[in-house]
């Protein structure tokens, strides 16, 4: 049985509205911050009936202190005296901090309960929809340091904001995580924007930007303007701090200075609706951005290589085409023209890769272009229709390059040799409408790509030897399928007539996952 999600548990056991569940999801996405500042486990409890029973739908452990729970609490339903503190927070809508420590095995813990509200569309504090249990492991209790006191004070402010319905803030587009975290660096500001506390890691991050003095007492918005290499970036970072002081939650900002890069996240502190300052989390991401730039450069280089390979292949195709026009022997001209088509099909893959951000291609478009080209250039008087069923999805370059060659050969072979020319003896197409057609079918099954190229033509000749016979094109197909693609191929007559080529190509786990998406 799989692990149930917050949404699954809420839908199965509660009457919460979708908007309530969305709010709880946002809280669970952002509450690592509160857990780390509190040095405590947070458990999200929702009432499951009117008799004082609660279900734990989410849990987070602190990265700054030992956990109070060795076992996962999600999915646990409790009632009676064990949830008395949750009942007070839920019924009275206030933070509960009373009571003696409780024991979980050999671990003493302090219980607290924070009501969770979702604000109404009018901006009013709504009803309590859940309760956050804040449970602190007391086994390592000692006199708190200045850092711990500042963390706990800030945690209490955020807890009150949860009770008010003003935390967590809305998530901005493109921001999938709550980074930076408490341990990366924390700066607390007063209502005027002056620094009242900066953690050692925050002080180090600003030192990388060129600020060597102590941060306490500094106007952080003005400091951001002074430090940033780019004035616009500095103004943007400063405006983020000022927005938080006004009670807003701006998007994350980056500051570049002296070759270093720092990510900042500014959050308003407004317990009980009173703006008392802001919390600024900072993280030195210099090395992350350096790697990003290296990857961008590498990706651009790879795309440029594919572009040049495509150009070179097109040049080779043009030279072969020119040579074919000068050759008088029909057999030699046909051989050169076939080579032109083979080179062009490989160039098509490299053209697609030159426009891709990774070494993978959406293969359906390539197949459709190769199929269209096969009907246009095939040396036949028969008009043949092309159709694709199913999807190839995303394929890595090493599979795509060989597979496009294989499909190009099979499609050309089907168009040129699968149907009798006008006036030529041979069975009519099996299609009821009498229209010659080739169908390419693809589907994925058990980490394999299954492909068939089937026509409704005259079928294989009686003397055809699938293993040894066939023209050069089929020899190329067999070599590529069994060699480069490590797959299998079978050429046979279709059940209802015509010819069918069936390929099975193994896919790596990563490729199978992308196709599944």
Coordinates of C-alpha atoms in Angstrom, one line a residue, residues 91-495:
X91 CA -12.4 25.4 19.5
X92 CA -11.0 28.7 21.0
X93 CA -9.0 29.7 18.0
X94 CA -5.9 30.6 20.0
X95 CA -2.4 29.2 20.4
X96 CA -2.1 26.8 23.3
X97 CA 1.1 26.7 25.3
X98 CA 0.1 25.4 28.7
X99 CA 0.7 22.0 30.2
X100 CA 3.6 19.9 31.4
X101 CA 6.0 18.0 29.2
X102 CA 4.9 14.7 27.9
X103 CA 7.0 11.6 27.2
X104 CA 7.3 9.7 23.9
X105 CA 9.2 6.6 25.1
X106 CA 12.4 8.0 26.5
X107 CA 12.0 11.4 24.9
X108 CA 10.4 14.3 26.9
X109 CA 8.6 16.8 24.7
X110 CA 6.7 20.1 25.0
X111 CA 3.3 20.3 23.4
X112 CA 2.0 23.4 21.7
X113 CA -1.0 23.9 19.4
X114 CA -1.4 26.5 16.7
X115 CA -4.8 27.0 15.0
X116 CA -4.8 27.3 11.2
X117 CA -7.0 29.8 9.6
X118 CA -7.7 30.5 5.9
X119 CA -8.6 34.2 5.3
X120 CA -11.8 35.0 3.5
X121 CA -12.1 36.7 0.1
X122 CA -12.7 39.9 2.0
X123 CA -9.4 39.6 3.9
X124 CA -11.0 38.6 7.2
X125 CA -9.7 35.8 9.4
X126 CA -11.9 32.8 8.7
X127 CA -12.7 29.8 10.7
X128 CA -10.1 27.3 12.1
X129 CA -9.7 24.5 9.5
X130 CA -6.8 22.6 11.2
X131 CA -4.3 22.7 14.0
X132 CA -0.5 22.6 13.9
X133 CA 1.0 20.7 16.7
X134 CA 4.4 22.1 17.6
X135 CA 6.3 19.4 19.6
X136 CA 9.8 20.1 20.9
X137 CA 12.3 17.5 22.0
X138 CA 13.5 18.6 25.5
X139 CA 16.2 16.0 26.0
X140 CA 18.9 18.5 24.9
X141 CA 17.4 21.5 26.6
X142 CA 19.9 24.1 27.7
X143 CA 20.2 27.9 28.1
X144 CA 19.4 29.3 24.7
X145 CA 22.0 31.3 22.7
X146 CA 21.4 34.6 21.0
X147 CA 20.8 32.8 17.8
X148 CA 18.3 30.4 19.4
X149 CA 16.4 33.3 21.1
X150 CA 16.1 35.1 17.8
X151 CA 14.9 32.0 16.1
X152 CA 12.3 31.3 18.7
X153 CA 11.1 34.9 18.8
X154 CA 10.7 34.8 15.0
X155 CA 9.0 31.4 15.2
X156 CA 6.4 32.8 17.6
X157 CA 5.6 35.6 15.2
X158 CA 5.1 33.2 12.3
X159 CA 3.0 30.9 14.5
X160 CA 0.7 33.9 15.3
X161 CA 0.5 34.6 11.6
X162 CA -0.6 31.0 10.9
X163 CA -3.3 31.6 13.5
X164 CA -4.2 34.9 11.8
X165 CA -4.3 33.3 8.4
X166 CA -1.5 35.5 7.0
X167 CA 1.1 32.7 6.7
X168 CA 2.1 31.1 4.5
X169 CA 2.3 33.8 1.8
X170 CA 1.1 33.1 -1.8
X171 CA 3.6 31.1 -3.9
X172 CA 4.9 33.0 -6.8
X173 CA 5.0 31.5 -10.4
X174 CA 8.1 29.4 -11.0
X175 CA 9.0 29.2 -7.2
X176 CA 8.6 25.5 -6.4
X177 CA 10.5 25.5 -3.1
X178 CA 10.8 27.7 -0.1
X179 CA 14.6 28.0 -0.4
X180 CA 16.7 29.6 1.1
X181 CA 16.3 27.9 4.4
X182 CA 16.9 29.0 8.0
X183 CA 20.4 27.4 8.2
X184 CA 21.5 29.2 5.0
X185 CA 21.3 32.6 6.7
X186 CA 18.7 34.6 8.6
X187 CA 18.4 38.4 9.0
X188 CA 15.7 40.0 11.2
X189 CA 14.6 43.6 10.6
X190 CA 12.6 46.0 12.7
X191 CA 9.7 48.0 11.4
X192 CA 12.0 50.6 10.1
X193 CA 14.1 48.1 8.0
X194 CA 17.1 48.1 10.3
X195 CA 18.9 44.8 11.0
X196 CA 18.3 43.7 14.6
X197 CA 19.9 40.2 14.2
X198 CA 21.9 38.4 11.5
X199 CA 23.0 34.8 11.9
X200 CA 26.7 33.9 11.3
X201 CA 25.9 32.2 8.0
X202 CA 24.0 35.4 6.8
X203 CA 27.0 37.5 7.9
X204 CA 29.3 35.2 5.8
X205 CA 27.0 35.5 2.8
X206 CA 27.1 39.3 2.8
X207 CA 30.9 39.2 3.3
X208 CA 31.1 37.3 0.0
X209 CA 29.4 40.2 -1.6
X210 CA 32.0 42.6 -0.2
X211 CA 30.4 43.8 3.1
X212 CA 32.8 43.1 5.9
X213 CA 31.1 45.0 8.8
X214 CA 28.5 43.7 11.2
X215 CA 25.0 43.9 9.7
X216 CA 23.2 44.8 13.0
X217 CA 22.0 48.4 12.7
X218 CA 22.2 48.6 8.9
X219 CA 19.3 49.6 6.7
X220 CA 19.2 46.5 4.6
X221 CA 17.3 47.9 1.6
X222 CA 20.0 50.7 1.3
X223 CA 22.7 48.1 1.7
X224 CA 21.4 46.0 -1.1
X225 CA 21.4 49.1 -3.4
X226 CA 25.0 49.8 -2.4
X227 CA 26.3 46.2 -2.8
X228 CA 24.8 45.1 -6.1
X229 CA 27.0 45.3 -9.2
X230 CA 23.9 46.1 -11.4
X231 CA 22.0 49.2 -10.1
X232 CA 18.7 47.8 -11.4
X233 CA 19.3 44.5 -9.6
X234 CA 20.2 46.4 -6.4
X235 CA 17.0 48.4 -6.7
X236 CA 15.0 45.2 -7.3
X237 CA 16.5 43.5 -4.2
X238 CA 15.9 46.7 -2.1
X239 CA 12.3 46.9 -3.2
X240 CA 11.8 43.3 -2.1
X241 CA 12.9 44.2 1.4
X242 CA 10.6 47.3 1.4
X243 CA 7.7 45.2 0.2
X244 CA 8.0 42.8 3.1
X245 CA 8.1 45.7 5.5
X246 CA 4.8 46.8 4.1
X247 CA 3.3 43.4 4.8
X248 CA 3.7 41.9 1.3
X249 CA 5.6 38.7 0.3
X250 CA 7.6 39.6 -2.8
X251 CA 9.3 37.0 -5.1
X252 CA 12.8 35.9 -4.3
X253 CA 15.6 38.1 -5.5
X254 CA 19.3 37.6 -6.4
X255 CA 22.1 40.0 -5.8
X256 CA 25.4 39.8 -7.7
X257 CA 28.5 41.6 -6.4
X258 CA 32.3 41.0 -6.7
X259 CA 31.7 37.7 -8.6
X260 CA 29.4 36.3 -5.9
X261 CA 25.7 35.7 -6.0
X262 CA 23.2 35.7 -3.1
X263 CA 19.6 34.6 -3.2
X264 CA 17.2 36.5 -0.8
X265 CA 13.7 35.8 0.3
X266 CA 11.9 38.5 2.3
X267 CA 8.9 37.7 4.5
X268 CA 6.7 40.1 6.4
X269 CA 6.4 39.8 10.2
X270 CA 2.9 41.0 11.2
X271 CA 1.6 39.0 14.1
X272 CA -2.0 40.0 15.0
X273 CA -2.0 42.1 11.8
X274 CA 0.6 44.5 13.2
X275 CA 3.7 45.1 10.9
X276 CA 6.7 44.7 13.2
X277 CA 9.4 44.1 10.7
X278 CA 10.6 41.5 8.2
X279 CA 12.5 38.2 8.0
X280 CA 15.1 38.0 5.2
X281 CA 16.5 34.5 4.4
X282 CA 19.7 34.6 2.4
X283 CA 21.8 31.9 0.7
X284 CA 25.1 32.1 -1.1
X285 CA 24.5 30.5 -4.5
X286 CA 27.7 31.6 -6.2
X287 CA 28.7 28.0 -6.9
X288 CA 25.2 27.0 -8.1
X289 CA 25.1 29.9 -10.6
X290 CA 28.7 29.1 -11.8
X291 CA 27.6 25.5 -12.6
X292 CA 24.4 26.8 -14.2
X293 CA 26.5 29.1 -16.5
X294 CA 28.8 26.1 -17.3
X295 CA 25.8 23.9 -18.2
X296 CA 24.3 26.7 -20.4
X297 CA 27.6 27.1 -22.2
X298 CA 27.9 23.3 -22.6
X299 CA 24.3 23.0 -23.9
X300 CA 24.9 25.8 -26.4
X301 CA 28.1 24.1 -27.6
X302 CA 26.3 20.8 -28.1
X303 CA 23.5 22.4 -30.0
X304 CA 26.0 24.3 -32.2
X305 CA 27.8 21.0 -32.9
X306 CA 24.5 19.4 -33.9
X307 CA 23.8 22.4 -36.1
X308 CA 27.2 22.1 -37.8
X309 CA 26.8 18.3 -38.3
X310 CA 23.4 19.0 -39.9
X311 CA 24.9 21.5 -42.2
X312 CA 27.8 19.2 -43.1
X313 CA 25.4 16.3 -43.8
X314 CA 23.3 18.6 -46.0
X315 CA 26.5 19.5 -47.9
X316 CA 27.3 15.8 -48.4
X317 CA 23.7 15.2 -49.6
X318 CA 24.0 18.1 -52.1
X319 CA 27.4 16.7 -53.4
X320 CA 25.8 13.2 -53.8
X321 CA 22.8 14.8 -55.6
X322 CA 25.1 16.7 -57.9
X323 CA 27.1 13.5 -58.7
X324 CA 23.9 11.6 -59.3
X325 CA 22.9 14.1 -62.1
X326 CA 26.2 13.5 -63.8
X327 CA 26.1 9.7 -63.7
X328 CA 24.8 8.0 -66.9
X329 CA 24.3 4.5 -65.4
X330 CA 20.7 4.2 -64.1
X331 CA 21.8 1.8 -61.3
X332 CA 24.5 4.2 -60.1
X333 CA 22.1 7.1 -60.2
X334 CA 19.6 5.2 -58.1
X335 CA 22.2 4.2 -55.6
X336 CA 23.4 7.8 -55.2
X337 CA 19.8 9.1 -54.8
X338 CA 19.2 6.5 -52.1
X339 CA 22.3 7.7 -50.3
X340 CA 21.1 11.3 -50.5
X341 CA 17.9 10.2 -48.8
X342 CA 19.8 8.3 -46.1
X343 CA 22.0 11.2 -45.3
X344 CA 19.1 13.6 -45.3
X345 CA 17.2 11.5 -42.7
X346 CA 20.2 11.6 -40.3
X347 CA 20.5 15.4 -40.9
X348 CA 16.8 15.7 -39.8
X349 CA 17.6 14.3 -36.4
X350 CA 20.6 16.6 -35.9
X351 CA 18.5 19.5 -37.0
X352 CA 16.0 18.7 -34.2
X353 CA 18.7 18.2 -31.7
X354 CA 20.2 21.6 -32.6
X355 CA 17.0 23.2 -31.4
X356 CA 16.6 21.0 -28.2
X357 CA 17.8 21.8 -24.7
X358 CA 19.0 18.3 -24.1
X359 CA 20.1 15.2 -26.0
X360 CA 16.6 14.0 -26.6
X361 CA 14.0 14.7 -29.3
X362 CA 10.2 14.6 -29.7
X363 CA 10.3 11.8 -32.3
X364 CA 6.7 12.0 -33.7
X365 CA 7.5 15.1 -35.7
X366 CA 10.6 13.5 -37.2
X367 CA 8.7 10.4 -38.2
X368 CA 5.9 12.5 -39.9
X369 CA 8.5 14.5 -41.9
X370 CA 10.4 11.3 -43.0
X371 CA 7.1 9.7 -44.0
X372 CA 6.1 12.7 -46.0
X373 CA 9.5 12.8 -47.7
X374 CA 9.3 9.1 -48.5
X375 CA 6.1 9.6 -50.5
X376 CA 7.5 12.6 -52.4
X377 CA 10.8 11.2 -53.4
X378 CA 10.0 7.5 -54.0
X379 CA 10.6 6.4 -57.5
X380 CA 7.1 5.1 -58.1
X381 CA 4.1 5.9 -60.2
X382 CA 1.7 4.9 -57.3
X383 CA 0.2 7.5 -55.0
X384 CA 0.6 6.1 -51.5
X385 CA -1.0 7.5 -48.4
X386 CA 0.9 7.7 -45.0
X387 CA -0.5 7.5 -41.6
X388 CA 0.9 7.3 -38.0
X389 CA -0.9 5.6 -35.1
X390 CA 0.3 6.0 -31.5
X391 CA 3.2 8.0 -30.3
X392 CA 7.0 7.5 -30.1
X393 CA 7.3 10.3 -27.5
X394 CA 10.7 11.6 -26.4
X395 CA 13.7 9.5 -27.5
X396 CA 17.4 10.0 -26.7
X397 CA 19.7 10.9 -29.5
X398 CA 21.5 7.6 -29.6
X399 CA 18.2 5.8 -30.3
X400 CA 16.6 8.5 -32.5
X401 CA 19.5 8.7 -35.0
X402 CA 19.5 4.9 -35.8
X403 CA 15.7 4.6 -35.6
X404 CA 15.1 7.3 -38.2
X405 CA 17.5 5.6 -40.6
X406 CA 15.6 2.3 -40.1
X407 CA 12.1 3.9 -40.6
X408 CA 13.4 5.8 -43.6
X409 CA 14.5 2.6 -45.3
X410 CA 11.3 0.7 -44.3
X411 CA 9.0 3.5 -45.6
X412 CA 10.8 3.9 -48.9
X413 CA 10.8 0.1 -49.3
X414 CA 7.1 -0.1 -48.7
X415 CA 6.3 2.8 -51.0
X416 CA 8.6 1.7 -53.9
X417 CA 8.1 -2.1 -53.7
X418 CA 4.9 -2.8 -51.8
X419 CA 2.4 -1.9 -54.6
X420 CA 2.1 -2.9 -58.2
X421 CA 2.5 -0.1 -60.7
X422 CA -0.4 0.9 -63.0
X423 CA -0.9 -1.9 -65.5
X424 CA 1.5 -4.2 -63.6
X425 CA 0.1 -7.6 -62.6
X426 CA -0.3 -8.2 -58.8
X427 CA -2.9 -8.3 -56.1
X428 CA -4.9 -5.1 -55.4
X429 CA -4.5 -3.2 -52.1
X430 CA -6.4 -4.9 -49.3
X431 CA -7.8 -1.5 -48.2
X432 CA -11.6 -1.6 -48.9
X433 CA -11.4 1.8 -50.6
X434 CA -8.6 0.5 -52.8
X435 CA -6.2 3.3 -51.7
X436 CA -2.5 2.2 -51.2
X437 CA -1.5 3.1 -47.7
X438 CA 1.4 2.7 -45.3
X439 CA 0.7 2.9 -41.5
X440 CA 3.4 3.5 -38.9
X441 CA 2.3 2.3 -35.4
X442 CA 4.2 2.9 -32.2
X443 CA 3.5 2.1 -28.6
X444 CA 5.5 1.5 -25.4
X445 CA 5.2 -1.7 -23.4
X446 CA 7.4 -2.8 -20.4
X447 CA 10.3 -0.4 -21.2
X448 CA 10.3 -1.4 -24.8
X449 CA 9.3 0.6 -27.9
X450 CA 7.2 -1.5 -30.3
X451 CA 7.0 -0.2 -33.8
X452 CA 5.4 -1.6 -37.0
X453 CA 5.5 -0.4 -40.6
X454 CA 2.6 -2.0 -42.5
X455 CA 1.4 -1.6 -46.0
X456 CA -1.8 -2.9 -47.7
X457 CA 0.1 -3.9 -50.8
X458 CA 0.9 -7.2 -52.5
X459 CA 2.9 -8.8 -49.7
X460 CA 6.3 -10.5 -49.7
X461 CA 7.3 -12.7 -52.6
X462 CA 7.2 -16.4 -51.9
X463 CA 10.9 -16.8 -52.4
X464 CA 11.8 -14.0 -49.9
X465 CA 14.4 -14.9 -47.3
X466 CA 14.0 -12.5 -44.3
X467 CA 17.4 -13.4 -42.9
X468 CA 19.6 -13.4 -46.0
X469 CA 17.7 -11.8 -48.8
X470 CA 16.7 -8.2 -49.5
X471 CA 18.3 -5.2 -51.0
X472 CA 20.9 -3.0 -49.4
X473 CA 18.3 -1.0 -47.6
X474 CA 17.0 -4.0 -45.7
X475 CA 20.6 -5.1 -44.9
X476 CA 21.1 -1.6 -43.4
X477 CA 17.9 -2.0 -41.4
X478 CA 18.9 -5.4 -40.0
X479 CA 22.4 -4.1 -39.1
X480 CA 21.0 -1.0 -37.3
X481 CA 18.2 -2.8 -35.4
X482 CA 20.3 -5.7 -34.1
X483 CA 23.5 -3.7 -33.6
X484 CA 23.0 0.0 -32.7
X485 CA 19.5 -0.4 -31.3
X486 CA 20.0 -3.9 -29.7
X487 CA 16.5 -4.8 -30.8
X488 CA 14.7 -7.3 -33.0
X489 CA 13.0 -7.0 -36.4
X490 CA 10.6 -9.3 -38.2
X491 CA 9.5 -9.0 -41.8
X492 CA 6.3 -10.9 -42.6
X493 CA 3.0 -10.9 -44.5
X494 CA 0.2 -9.1 -42.8
X495 CA -2.7 -11.1 -41.4

